[in-house]
Amino acid sequence: MLTVQNLNLKTLVLPVNSVVSGFEQIQVAARVIQRGGLVAFPTETVYGLGANALDSVAVLALFKAKNRPLDNPPILHVSDVNQVYQFVGEVPRNAGVLMRQFWPGPLTLVFKRSEALPKESTAGLDTVAVRMPNHSVALALIKQSGVPIAAPSANLSGNPSPTLAQHVYDDLAGKIDVILDGGSTSIGVESTVLDLSVNPPVLLRPGGVSFEAIRAVLPDVVLHPFVISEQEVTVKQARSPGMMHKHYAPNAEVILVEGNLSEMINKIIDLSEQYICEGKKVGVLATDETRNKYFGCTVKSMGSRSNLNLIAGNLFKELRAFNITSVDVILAESVPLDGIGLAVMNRLRKASGYNIIKA
Ligand code: TXA
Ligand code: MG
């Protein structure tokens, strides 16, 4: 029987191919949310791990299952714009155009919080991050639950985010009640986080909606320096707690090589030869155009350089795939910073712990 979140649970995996054929499964999952349990569900970005945002005990269980630092708040997921007005203290004027243009979709907006939310749901901050996901299963789950769903990505803290139900299972089986398996997520990197509680608005995390697209409707938006930083941010500079924490790392050490394409390839070849001489097993996170350049290494491709969206979609899956190889070090290629490339590079820099080599 499904119970409130506990250690050593049997995690139920329920396939949902569509809201119509999977409606019963979604209803089961919604009841689990209502009873204070934990449900992993697909969104268009990555899988989320959901709990009733109004239930502080459930939200604390969520942190525990993920081993997430308590200072890093989850995003509140809503299925209806009215919920924003219910759970947010102050909705600034510029929010309307963004919600109309980008919701449902991969844009998270940070607002001043309201007292209607327990402090656990906002990790004690005076702001709250909200988004409406563009995924029919996620929207149906939120609607059926009848409450906003607090949901960080459904991975163990520090691991790459899950883009398949299998990734969620690998990290969280036995720690959560239900996984709704809706197949592969389409975007593959998380939502863009935009802080509207300050003026001018600040983009805190690049993601599924590009900086360029936001600037087209909000010309005064600025990038937080951390977004393009090639160094770790200090606590004082962090506007978003997630900026400080270890992220996206596979088991092996990651080294990110940045530079123009041919110099980058040559640098990776040099480095791989050095490591192989030292007796190390080397992985290379490459692209379709470059994968044949590397020898004596385990090479994985993120996709073609002609389509950064595909690269974003494959990034976390390929980083995780190195965990079932025996490589000691992963040499990662960089990609251009345009569009969703900014989000990909931000994830790669964090995955490397800012271990970046310029070619
Ligand atoms: O695409 C996504 O956003 C996915 C799916 C499941 O919706 N969720 C996700 O959640 O990536 P999470 O918890 O892994 O990342 C949320 C980010 C963290 O960096 C956190 O620090 C930041 O949002 N955040 C949450 N509340 C915030 C707030 N009030 N102010 C600033 N940043 C906040
Ligand atoms: Mg996360």
Tab-separated table of N, CA and C in Angstrom, residues 11 25 77 87 129 141 144 160 214 231 250 297 307 329 338:
chain	number	residue	atom	x	y	z
A	11	THR	N	9.164	1.700	-4.175
A	11	THR	CA	8.836	2.776	-5.106
A	11	THR	C	8.046	2.198	-6.279
A	25	GLN	N	-3.325	6.334	-13.247
A	25	GLN	CA	-2.010	6.427	-12.608
A	25	GLN	C	-1.785	7.833	-12.044
A	77	HIS	N	5.421	24.429	-8.435
A	77	HIS	CA	4.837	24.157	-9.753
A	77	HIS	C	3.324	24.355	-9.689
A	87	PHE	N	-0.372	32.386	-3.924
A	87	PHE	CA	0.789	31.990	-3.113
A	87	PHE	C	1.987	32.928	-3.239
A	129	ALA	N	10.097	30.829	-5.925
A	129	ALA	CA	10.262	30.574	-7.360
A	129	ALA	C	9.071	29.745	-7.847
A	141	LEU	N	-1.248	16.251	-13.012
A	141	LEU	CA	-0.910	15.857	-11.634
A	141	LEU	C	-1.157	17.025	-10.667
A	144	GLN	N	-4.970	17.588	-10.395
A	144	GLN	CA	-5.649	16.538	-9.619
A	144	GLN	C	-5.278	16.610	-8.141
A	160	PRO	N	23.757	14.639	-12.009
A	160	PRO	CA	23.078	15.249	-13.165
A	160	PRO	C	21.561	15.082	-13.040
A	214	ILE	N	14.024	36.241	-23.628
A	214	ILE	CA	13.497	37.045	-22.514
A	214	ILE	C	13.768	38.524	-22.780
A	231	GLN	N	34.231	30.768	-12.776
A	231	GLN	CA	34.732	30.437	-11.441
A	231	GLN	C	33.575	30.199	-10.501
A	250	PRO	N	29.086	13.651	-12.716
A	250	PRO	CA	29.150	12.191	-12.763
A	250	PRO	C	30.226	11.715	-11.774
A	297	CYS	N	40.027	6.191	-26.124
A	297	CYS	CA	39.160	6.768	-25.086
A	297	CYS	C	37.745	6.201	-25.252
A	307	ASN	N	22.797	21.486	-33.958
A	307	ASN	CA	21.535	21.603	-33.228
A	307	ASN	C	21.773	21.589	-31.713
A	329	VAL	N	38.618	9.876	-15.818
A	329	VAL	CA	38.512	11.299	-16.091
A	329	VAL	C	37.699	11.497	-17.378
A	338	ASP	N	25.483	30.664	-27.482
A	338	ASP	CA	24.228	31.229	-28.007
A	338	ASP	C	23.016	30.402	-27.579
